[in-house]
PDB file of C-alpha atoms and ligand atoms in Angstrom:
ATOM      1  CA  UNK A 450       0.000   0.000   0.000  1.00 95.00           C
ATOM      2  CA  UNK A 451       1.141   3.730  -0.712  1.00 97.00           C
ATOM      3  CA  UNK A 452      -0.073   6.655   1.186  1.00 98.00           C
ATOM      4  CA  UNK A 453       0.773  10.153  -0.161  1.00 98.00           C
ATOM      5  CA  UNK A 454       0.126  12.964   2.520  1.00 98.00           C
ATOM      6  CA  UNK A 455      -0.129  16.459   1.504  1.00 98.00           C
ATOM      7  CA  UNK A 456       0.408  19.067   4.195  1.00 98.00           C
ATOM      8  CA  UNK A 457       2.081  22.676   4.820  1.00 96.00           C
ATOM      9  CA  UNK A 458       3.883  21.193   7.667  1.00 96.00           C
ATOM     10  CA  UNK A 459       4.956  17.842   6.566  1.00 96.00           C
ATOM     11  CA  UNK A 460       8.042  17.651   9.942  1.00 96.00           C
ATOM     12  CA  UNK A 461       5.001  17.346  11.961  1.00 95.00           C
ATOM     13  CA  UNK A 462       4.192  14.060  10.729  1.00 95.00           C
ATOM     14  CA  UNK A 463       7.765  12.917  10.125  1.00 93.00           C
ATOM     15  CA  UNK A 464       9.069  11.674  13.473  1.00 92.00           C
ATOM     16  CA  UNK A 465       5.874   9.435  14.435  1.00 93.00           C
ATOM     17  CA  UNK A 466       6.059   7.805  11.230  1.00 92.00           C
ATOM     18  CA  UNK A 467       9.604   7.255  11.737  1.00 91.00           C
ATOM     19  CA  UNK A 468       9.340   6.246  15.174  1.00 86.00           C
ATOM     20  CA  UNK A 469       5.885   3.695  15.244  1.00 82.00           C
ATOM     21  CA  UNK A 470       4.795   0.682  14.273  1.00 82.00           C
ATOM     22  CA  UNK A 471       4.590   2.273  10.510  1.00 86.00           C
ATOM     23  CA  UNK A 472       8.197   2.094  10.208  1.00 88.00           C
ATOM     24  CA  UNK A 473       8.702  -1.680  10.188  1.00 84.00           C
ATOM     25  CA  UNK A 474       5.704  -1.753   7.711  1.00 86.00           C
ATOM     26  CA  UNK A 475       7.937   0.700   5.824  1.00 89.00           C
ATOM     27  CA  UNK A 476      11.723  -0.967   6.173  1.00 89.00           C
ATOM     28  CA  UNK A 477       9.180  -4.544   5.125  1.00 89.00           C
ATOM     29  CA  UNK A 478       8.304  -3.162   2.157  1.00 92.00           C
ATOM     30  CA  UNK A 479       4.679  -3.551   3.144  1.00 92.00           C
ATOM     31  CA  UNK A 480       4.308  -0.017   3.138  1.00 94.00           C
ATOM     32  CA  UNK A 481       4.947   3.591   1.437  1.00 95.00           C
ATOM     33  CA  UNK A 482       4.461   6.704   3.123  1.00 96.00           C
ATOM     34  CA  UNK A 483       5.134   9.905   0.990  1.00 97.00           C
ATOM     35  CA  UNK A 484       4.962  13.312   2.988  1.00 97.00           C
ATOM     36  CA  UNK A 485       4.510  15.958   0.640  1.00 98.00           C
ATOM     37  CA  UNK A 486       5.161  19.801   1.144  1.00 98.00           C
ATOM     38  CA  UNK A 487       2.295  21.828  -0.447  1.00 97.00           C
ATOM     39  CA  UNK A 488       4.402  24.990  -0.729  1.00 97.00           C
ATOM     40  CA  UNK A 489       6.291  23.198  -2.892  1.00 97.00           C
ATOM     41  CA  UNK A 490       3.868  23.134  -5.688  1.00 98.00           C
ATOM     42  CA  UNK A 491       3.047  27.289  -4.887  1.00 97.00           C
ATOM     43  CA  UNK A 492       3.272  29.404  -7.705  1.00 88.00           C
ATOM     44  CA  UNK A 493       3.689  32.654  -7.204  1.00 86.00           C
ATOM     45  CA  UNK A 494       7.280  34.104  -6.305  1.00 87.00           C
ATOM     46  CA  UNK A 495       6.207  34.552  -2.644  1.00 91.00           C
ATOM     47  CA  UNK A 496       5.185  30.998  -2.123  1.00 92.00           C
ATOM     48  CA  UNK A 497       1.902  31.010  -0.949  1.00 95.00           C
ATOM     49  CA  UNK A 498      -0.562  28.692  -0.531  1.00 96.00           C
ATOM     50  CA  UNK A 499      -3.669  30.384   1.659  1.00 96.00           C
ATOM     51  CA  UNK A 500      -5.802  33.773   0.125  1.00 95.00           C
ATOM     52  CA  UNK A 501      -8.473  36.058   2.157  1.00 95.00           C
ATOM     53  CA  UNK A 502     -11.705  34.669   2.062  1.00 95.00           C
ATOM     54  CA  UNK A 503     -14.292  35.986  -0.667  1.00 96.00           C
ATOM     55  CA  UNK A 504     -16.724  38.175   1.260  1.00 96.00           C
ATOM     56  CA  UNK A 505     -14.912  38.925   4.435  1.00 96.00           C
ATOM     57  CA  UNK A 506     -14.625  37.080   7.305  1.00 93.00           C
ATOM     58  CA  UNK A 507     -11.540  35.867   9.655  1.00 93.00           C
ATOM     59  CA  UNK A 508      -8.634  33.167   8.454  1.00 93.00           C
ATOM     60  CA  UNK A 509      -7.003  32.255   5.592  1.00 95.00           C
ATOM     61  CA  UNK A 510      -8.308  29.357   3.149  1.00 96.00           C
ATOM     62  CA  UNK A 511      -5.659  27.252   1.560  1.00 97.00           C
ATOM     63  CA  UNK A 512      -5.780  27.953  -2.402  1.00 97.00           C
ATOM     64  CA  UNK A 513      -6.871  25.459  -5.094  1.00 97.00           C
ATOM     65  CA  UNK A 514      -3.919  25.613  -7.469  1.00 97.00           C
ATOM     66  CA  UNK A 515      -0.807  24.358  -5.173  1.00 97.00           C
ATOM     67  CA  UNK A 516      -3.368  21.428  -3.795  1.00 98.00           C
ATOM     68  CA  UNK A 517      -4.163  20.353  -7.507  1.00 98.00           C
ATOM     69  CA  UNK A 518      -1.074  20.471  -8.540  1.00 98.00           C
ATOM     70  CA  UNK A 519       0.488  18.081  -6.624  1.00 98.00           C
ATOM     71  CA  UNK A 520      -2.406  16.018  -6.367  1.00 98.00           C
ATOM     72  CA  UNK A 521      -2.226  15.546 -10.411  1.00 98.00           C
ATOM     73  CA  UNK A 522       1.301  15.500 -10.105  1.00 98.00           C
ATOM     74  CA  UNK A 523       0.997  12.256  -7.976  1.00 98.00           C
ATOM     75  CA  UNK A 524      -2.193  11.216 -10.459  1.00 98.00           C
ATOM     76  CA  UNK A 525       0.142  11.154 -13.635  1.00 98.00           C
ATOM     77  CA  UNK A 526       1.876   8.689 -12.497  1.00 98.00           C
ATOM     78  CA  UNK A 527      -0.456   6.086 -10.480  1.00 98.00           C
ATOM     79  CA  UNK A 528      -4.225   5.811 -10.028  1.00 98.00           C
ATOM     80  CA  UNK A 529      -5.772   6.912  -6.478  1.00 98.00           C
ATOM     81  CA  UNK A 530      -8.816   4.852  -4.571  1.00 98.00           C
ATOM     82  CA  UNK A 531      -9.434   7.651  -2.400  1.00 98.00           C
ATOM     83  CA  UNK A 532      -8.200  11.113  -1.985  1.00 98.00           C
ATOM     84  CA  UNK A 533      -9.244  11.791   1.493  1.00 99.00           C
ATOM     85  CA  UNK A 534      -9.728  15.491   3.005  1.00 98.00           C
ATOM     86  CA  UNK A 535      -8.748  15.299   7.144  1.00 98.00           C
ATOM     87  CA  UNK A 536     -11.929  18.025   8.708  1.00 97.00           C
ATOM     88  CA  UNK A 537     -13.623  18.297  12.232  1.00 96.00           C
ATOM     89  CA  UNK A 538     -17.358  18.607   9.715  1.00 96.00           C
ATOM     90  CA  UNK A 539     -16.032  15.028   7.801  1.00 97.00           C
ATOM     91  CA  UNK A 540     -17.842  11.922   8.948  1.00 98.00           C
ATOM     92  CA  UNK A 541     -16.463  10.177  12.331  1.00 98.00           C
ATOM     93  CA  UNK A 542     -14.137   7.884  11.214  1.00 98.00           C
ATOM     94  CA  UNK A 543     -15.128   4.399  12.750  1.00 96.00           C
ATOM     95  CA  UNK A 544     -12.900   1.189  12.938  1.00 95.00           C
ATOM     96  CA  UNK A 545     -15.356   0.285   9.709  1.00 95.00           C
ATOM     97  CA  UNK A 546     -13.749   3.095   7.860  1.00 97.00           C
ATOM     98  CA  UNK A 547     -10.625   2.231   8.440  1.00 97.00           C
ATOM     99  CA  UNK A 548     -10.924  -1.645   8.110  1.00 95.00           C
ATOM    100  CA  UNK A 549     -12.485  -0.799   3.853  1.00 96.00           C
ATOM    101  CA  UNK A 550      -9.061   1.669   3.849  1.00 97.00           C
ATOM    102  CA  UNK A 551      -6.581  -1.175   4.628  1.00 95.00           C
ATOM    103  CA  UNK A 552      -7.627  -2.939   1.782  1.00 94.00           C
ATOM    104  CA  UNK A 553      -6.706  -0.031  -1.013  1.00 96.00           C
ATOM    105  CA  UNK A 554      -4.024   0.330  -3.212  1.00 97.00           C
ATOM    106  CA  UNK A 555      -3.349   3.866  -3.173  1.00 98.00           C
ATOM    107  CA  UNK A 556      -4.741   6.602  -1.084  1.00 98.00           C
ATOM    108  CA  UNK A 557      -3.977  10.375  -0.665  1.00 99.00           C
ATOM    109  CA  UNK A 558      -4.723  12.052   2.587  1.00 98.00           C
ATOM    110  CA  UNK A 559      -5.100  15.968   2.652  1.00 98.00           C
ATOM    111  CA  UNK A 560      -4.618  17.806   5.712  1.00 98.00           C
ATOM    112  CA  UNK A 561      -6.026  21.089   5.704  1.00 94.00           C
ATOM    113  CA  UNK A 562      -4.969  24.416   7.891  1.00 87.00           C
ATOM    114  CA  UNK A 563      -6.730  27.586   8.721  1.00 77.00           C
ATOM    115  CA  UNK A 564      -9.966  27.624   7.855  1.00 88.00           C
ATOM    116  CA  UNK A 565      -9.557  24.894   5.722  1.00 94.00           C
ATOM    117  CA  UNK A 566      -9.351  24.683   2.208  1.00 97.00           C
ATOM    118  CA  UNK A 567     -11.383  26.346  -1.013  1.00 97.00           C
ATOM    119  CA  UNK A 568     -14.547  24.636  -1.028  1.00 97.00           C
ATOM    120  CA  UNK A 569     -14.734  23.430  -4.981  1.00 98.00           C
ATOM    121  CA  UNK A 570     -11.702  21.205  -3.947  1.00 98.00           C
ATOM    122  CA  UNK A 571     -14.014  19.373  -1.539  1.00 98.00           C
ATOM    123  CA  UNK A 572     -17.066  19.727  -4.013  1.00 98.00           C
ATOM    124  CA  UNK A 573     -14.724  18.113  -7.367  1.00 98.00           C
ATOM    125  CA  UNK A 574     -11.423  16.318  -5.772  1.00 98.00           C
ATOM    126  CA  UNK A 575     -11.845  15.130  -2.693  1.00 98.00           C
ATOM    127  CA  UNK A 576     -13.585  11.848  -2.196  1.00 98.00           C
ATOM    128  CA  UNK A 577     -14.080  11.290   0.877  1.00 98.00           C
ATOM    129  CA  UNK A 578     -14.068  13.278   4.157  1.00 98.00           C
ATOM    130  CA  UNK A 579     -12.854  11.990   7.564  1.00 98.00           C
ATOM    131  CA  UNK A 580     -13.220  13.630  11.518  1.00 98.00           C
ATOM    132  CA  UNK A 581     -11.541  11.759  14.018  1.00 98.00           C
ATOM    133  CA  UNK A 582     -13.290  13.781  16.873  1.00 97.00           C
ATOM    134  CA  UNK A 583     -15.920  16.272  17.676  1.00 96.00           C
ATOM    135  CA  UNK A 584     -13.241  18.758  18.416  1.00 96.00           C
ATOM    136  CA  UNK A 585     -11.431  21.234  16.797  1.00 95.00           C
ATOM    137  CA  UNK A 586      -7.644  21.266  15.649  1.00 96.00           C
ATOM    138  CA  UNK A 587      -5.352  23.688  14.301  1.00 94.00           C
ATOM    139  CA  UNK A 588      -4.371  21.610  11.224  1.00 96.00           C
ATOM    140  CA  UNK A 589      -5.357  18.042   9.661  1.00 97.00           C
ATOM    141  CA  UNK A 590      -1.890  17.136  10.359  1.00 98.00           C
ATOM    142  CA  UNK A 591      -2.510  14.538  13.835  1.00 97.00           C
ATOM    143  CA  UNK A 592      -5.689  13.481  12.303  1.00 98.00           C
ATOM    144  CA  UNK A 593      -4.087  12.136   9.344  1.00 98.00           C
ATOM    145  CA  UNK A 594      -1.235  10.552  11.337  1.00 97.00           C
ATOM    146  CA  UNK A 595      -3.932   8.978  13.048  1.00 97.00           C
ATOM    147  CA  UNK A 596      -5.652   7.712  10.340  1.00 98.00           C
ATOM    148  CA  UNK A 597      -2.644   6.376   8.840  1.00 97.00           C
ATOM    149  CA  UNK A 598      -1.847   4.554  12.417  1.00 95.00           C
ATOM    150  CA  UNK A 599      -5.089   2.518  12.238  1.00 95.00           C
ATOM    151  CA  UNK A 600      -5.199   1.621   9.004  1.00 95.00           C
ATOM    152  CA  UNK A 601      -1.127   0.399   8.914  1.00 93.00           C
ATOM    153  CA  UNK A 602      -1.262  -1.520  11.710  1.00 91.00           C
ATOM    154  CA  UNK A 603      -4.186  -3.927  10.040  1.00 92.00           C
ATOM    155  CA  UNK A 604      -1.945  -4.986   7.309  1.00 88.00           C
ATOM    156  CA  UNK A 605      -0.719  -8.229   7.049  1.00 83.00           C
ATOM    157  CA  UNK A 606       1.981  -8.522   8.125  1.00 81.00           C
ATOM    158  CA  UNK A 607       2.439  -5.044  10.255  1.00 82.00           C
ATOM    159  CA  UNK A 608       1.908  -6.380  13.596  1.00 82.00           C
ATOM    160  CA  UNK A 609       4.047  -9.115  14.628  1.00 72.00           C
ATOM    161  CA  UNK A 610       1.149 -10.910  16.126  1.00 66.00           C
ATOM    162  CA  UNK A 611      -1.355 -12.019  13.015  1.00 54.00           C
ATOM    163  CA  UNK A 612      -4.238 -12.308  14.877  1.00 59.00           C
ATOM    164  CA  UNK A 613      -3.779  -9.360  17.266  1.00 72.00           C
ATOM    165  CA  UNK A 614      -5.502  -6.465  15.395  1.00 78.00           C
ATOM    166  CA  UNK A 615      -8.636  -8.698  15.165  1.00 71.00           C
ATOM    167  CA  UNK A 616      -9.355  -8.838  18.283  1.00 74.00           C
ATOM    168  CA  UNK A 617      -9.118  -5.326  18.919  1.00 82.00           C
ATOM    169  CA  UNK A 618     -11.526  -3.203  20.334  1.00 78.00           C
ATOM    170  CA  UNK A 619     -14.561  -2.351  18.057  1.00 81.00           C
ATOM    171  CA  UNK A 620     -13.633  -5.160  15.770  1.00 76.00           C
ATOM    172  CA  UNK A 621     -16.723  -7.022  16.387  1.00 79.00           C
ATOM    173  CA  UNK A 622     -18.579  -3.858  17.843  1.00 86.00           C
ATOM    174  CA  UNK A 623     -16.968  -5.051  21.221  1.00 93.00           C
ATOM    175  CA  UNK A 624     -15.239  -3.473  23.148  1.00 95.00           C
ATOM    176  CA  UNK A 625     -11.955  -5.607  23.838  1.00 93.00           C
ATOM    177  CA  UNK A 626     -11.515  -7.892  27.220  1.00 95.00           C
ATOM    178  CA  UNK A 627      -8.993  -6.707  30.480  1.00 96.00           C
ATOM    179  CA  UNK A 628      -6.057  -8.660  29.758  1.00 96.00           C
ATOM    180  CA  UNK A 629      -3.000  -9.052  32.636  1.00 97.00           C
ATOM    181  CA  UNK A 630       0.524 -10.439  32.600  1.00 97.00           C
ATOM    182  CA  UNK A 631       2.722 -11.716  35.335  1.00 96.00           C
ATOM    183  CA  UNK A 632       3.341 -11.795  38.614  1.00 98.00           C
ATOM    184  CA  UNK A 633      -0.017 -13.618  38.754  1.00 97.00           C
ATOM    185  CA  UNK A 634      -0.602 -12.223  42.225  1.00 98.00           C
ATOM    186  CA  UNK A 635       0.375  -8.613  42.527  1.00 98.00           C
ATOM    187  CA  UNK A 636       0.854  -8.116  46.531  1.00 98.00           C
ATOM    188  CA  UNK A 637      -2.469  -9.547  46.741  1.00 98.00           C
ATOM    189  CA  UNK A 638      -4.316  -7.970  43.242  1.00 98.00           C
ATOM    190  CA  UNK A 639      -4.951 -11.462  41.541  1.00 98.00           C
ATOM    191  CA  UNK A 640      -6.131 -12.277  38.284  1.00 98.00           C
ATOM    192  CA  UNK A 641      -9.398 -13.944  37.096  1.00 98.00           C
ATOM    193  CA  UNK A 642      -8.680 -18.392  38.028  1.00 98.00           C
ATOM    194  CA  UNK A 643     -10.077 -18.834  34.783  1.00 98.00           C
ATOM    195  CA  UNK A 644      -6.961 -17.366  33.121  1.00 98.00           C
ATOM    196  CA  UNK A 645      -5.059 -19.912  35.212  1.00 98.00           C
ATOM    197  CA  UNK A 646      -7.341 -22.653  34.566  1.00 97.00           C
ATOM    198  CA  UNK A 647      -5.902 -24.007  31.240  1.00 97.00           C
ATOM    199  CA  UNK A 648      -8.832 -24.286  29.591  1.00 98.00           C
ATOM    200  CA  UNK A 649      -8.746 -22.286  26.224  1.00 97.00           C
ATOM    201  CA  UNK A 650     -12.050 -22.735  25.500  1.00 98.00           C
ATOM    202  CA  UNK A 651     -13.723 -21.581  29.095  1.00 98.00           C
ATOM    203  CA  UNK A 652     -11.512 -18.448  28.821  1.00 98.00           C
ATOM    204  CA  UNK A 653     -12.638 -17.679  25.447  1.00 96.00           C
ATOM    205  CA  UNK A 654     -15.931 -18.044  26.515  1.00 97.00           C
ATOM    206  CA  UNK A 655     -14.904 -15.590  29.860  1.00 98.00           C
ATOM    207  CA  UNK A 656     -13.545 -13.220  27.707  1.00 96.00           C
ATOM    208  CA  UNK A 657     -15.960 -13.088  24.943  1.00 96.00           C
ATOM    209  CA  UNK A 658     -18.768 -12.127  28.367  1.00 97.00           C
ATOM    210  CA  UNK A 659     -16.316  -9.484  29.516  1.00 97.00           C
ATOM    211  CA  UNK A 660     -16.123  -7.570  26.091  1.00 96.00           C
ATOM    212  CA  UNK A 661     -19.792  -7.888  26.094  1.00 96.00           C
ATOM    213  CA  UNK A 662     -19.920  -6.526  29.484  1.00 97.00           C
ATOM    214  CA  UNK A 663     -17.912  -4.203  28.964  1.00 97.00           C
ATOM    215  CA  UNK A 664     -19.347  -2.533  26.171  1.00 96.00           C
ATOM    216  CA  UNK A 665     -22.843  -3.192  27.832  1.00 97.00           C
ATOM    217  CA  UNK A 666     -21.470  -0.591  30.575  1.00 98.00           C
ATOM    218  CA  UNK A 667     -18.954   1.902  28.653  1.00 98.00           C
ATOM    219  CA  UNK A 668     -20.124   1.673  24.795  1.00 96.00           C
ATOM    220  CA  UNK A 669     -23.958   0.670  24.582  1.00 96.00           C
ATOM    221  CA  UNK A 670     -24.522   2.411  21.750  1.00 93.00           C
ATOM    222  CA  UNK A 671     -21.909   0.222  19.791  1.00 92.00           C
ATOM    223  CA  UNK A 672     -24.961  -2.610  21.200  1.00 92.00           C
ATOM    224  CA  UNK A 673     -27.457  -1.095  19.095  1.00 89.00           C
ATOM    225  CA  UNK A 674     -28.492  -2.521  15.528  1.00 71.00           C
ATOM    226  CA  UNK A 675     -27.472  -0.345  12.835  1.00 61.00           C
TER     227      UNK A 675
HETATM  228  N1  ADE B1091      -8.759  19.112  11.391  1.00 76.06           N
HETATM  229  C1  ADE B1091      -8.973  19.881  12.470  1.00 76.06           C
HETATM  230  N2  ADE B1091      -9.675  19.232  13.401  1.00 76.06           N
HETATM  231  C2  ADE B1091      -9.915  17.985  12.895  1.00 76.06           C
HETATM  232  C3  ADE B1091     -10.605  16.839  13.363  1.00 76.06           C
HETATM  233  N3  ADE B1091     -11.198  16.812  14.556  1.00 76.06           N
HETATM  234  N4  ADE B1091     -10.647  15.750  12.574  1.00 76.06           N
HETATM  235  C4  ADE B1091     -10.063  15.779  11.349  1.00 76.06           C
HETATM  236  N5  ADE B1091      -9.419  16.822  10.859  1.00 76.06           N
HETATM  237  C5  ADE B1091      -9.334  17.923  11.604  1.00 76.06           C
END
């Protein structure tokens, strides 16, 4: 998979992906993360990339031409699945989301600033937009680190553990079980028998009641039928 991320501060990005999980996915082979700097692609002599807003109003808006540009730069030479816009009004990206991502080719993730970017990019290049939070940010530039987080760590061959990212929280709308490691007895804070007890199947059974107890108490609305 190859990820192309266009920002005006790529550095912010730079160290996590050089420093998580990403970067054996990266050193593998498995994956390709491209940080792109969108002053790069300005043109005009003073390198800008954000105008006044038409009709008044506080904040800059990041311009059309520097965005397109390197987007078709990056088109001309491979074909995108999504070209993803990173905004607090995009939907609320879900584990779903980001399970349908993991299985694409090629995406592009676009991490706006200010007040965002001109609306006709949203309206003719952007394909899909994505909120991780009902908050507020000063740029898209965590949000699309984010984003890139969940969906590297569900390809094969990412995590050292195969099997670990499915049972993850909100894989199966559950939330996931407590889980403990040694000493077994903690100056008197013991765990569960059952984990003791040697019997995989009881403890699957044990766990699969505490995810649904604990969603039952924390998450109910992840209960609910959609
Ligand atoms: N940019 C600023 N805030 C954001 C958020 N909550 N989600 C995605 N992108 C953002």
């Amino acid at each position: 998979m190859r990820i192309d991320i266009l920002s005006a501060v790529p550095s912010l990005m730079q160290s996590f992906f050089e420093h998580s999980i990403l970067q054996r996915a990266k050193d593998k082979g498995i994956l390709e993360i491209h940080l792109h700097n969108i002053r790069d692609y300005a043109t005009n002599k003073h390198k800008q990339i954000d105008d006044y807003q038409f009709g008044g109003g506080a904040g800059m808006v990041m311009m059309i031409e520097p965005i397109l540009a390197c987007i078709e730069m990056l088109q001309q030479q491979r074909s995108y699945d999504e070209i993803i816009y990173m905004t607090p009004d995009g939907a609320l990206l879900e584990q779903k989301t980001v399970n349908t991502l993991s299985l694409k080719e090629n995406l592009i993730i676009l991490c706006g600033h200010y007040k965002g970017i001109d609306e006709r990019l949203r309206e003719h290049i952007v394909t899909k937009e994505l909120s991780i939070g009902s908050y507020v940010l000063s740029g898209g530039e965590l949000p699309a680190a984010v984003l890139v987080d969940a969906i590297g760590r569900l390809i094969p061959g990412v995590l050292g553990d195969e099997t670990s990212a499915l049972t993850d929280s909100f894989q199966d709308k559950l939330l996931a079980p407590p889980v403990y490691t040694r000493p077994a007895d903690y100056k008197g804070w013991k765990i569960p028998d059952i984990l003791l007890s040697g019997n995989d199947k009881l403890i699957e059974e044990w766990r699969y009641e505490q995810s649904v107890e604990r969603t039952r108490k924390r998450r109910p609305d992840l209960l609910e039928n959609d």
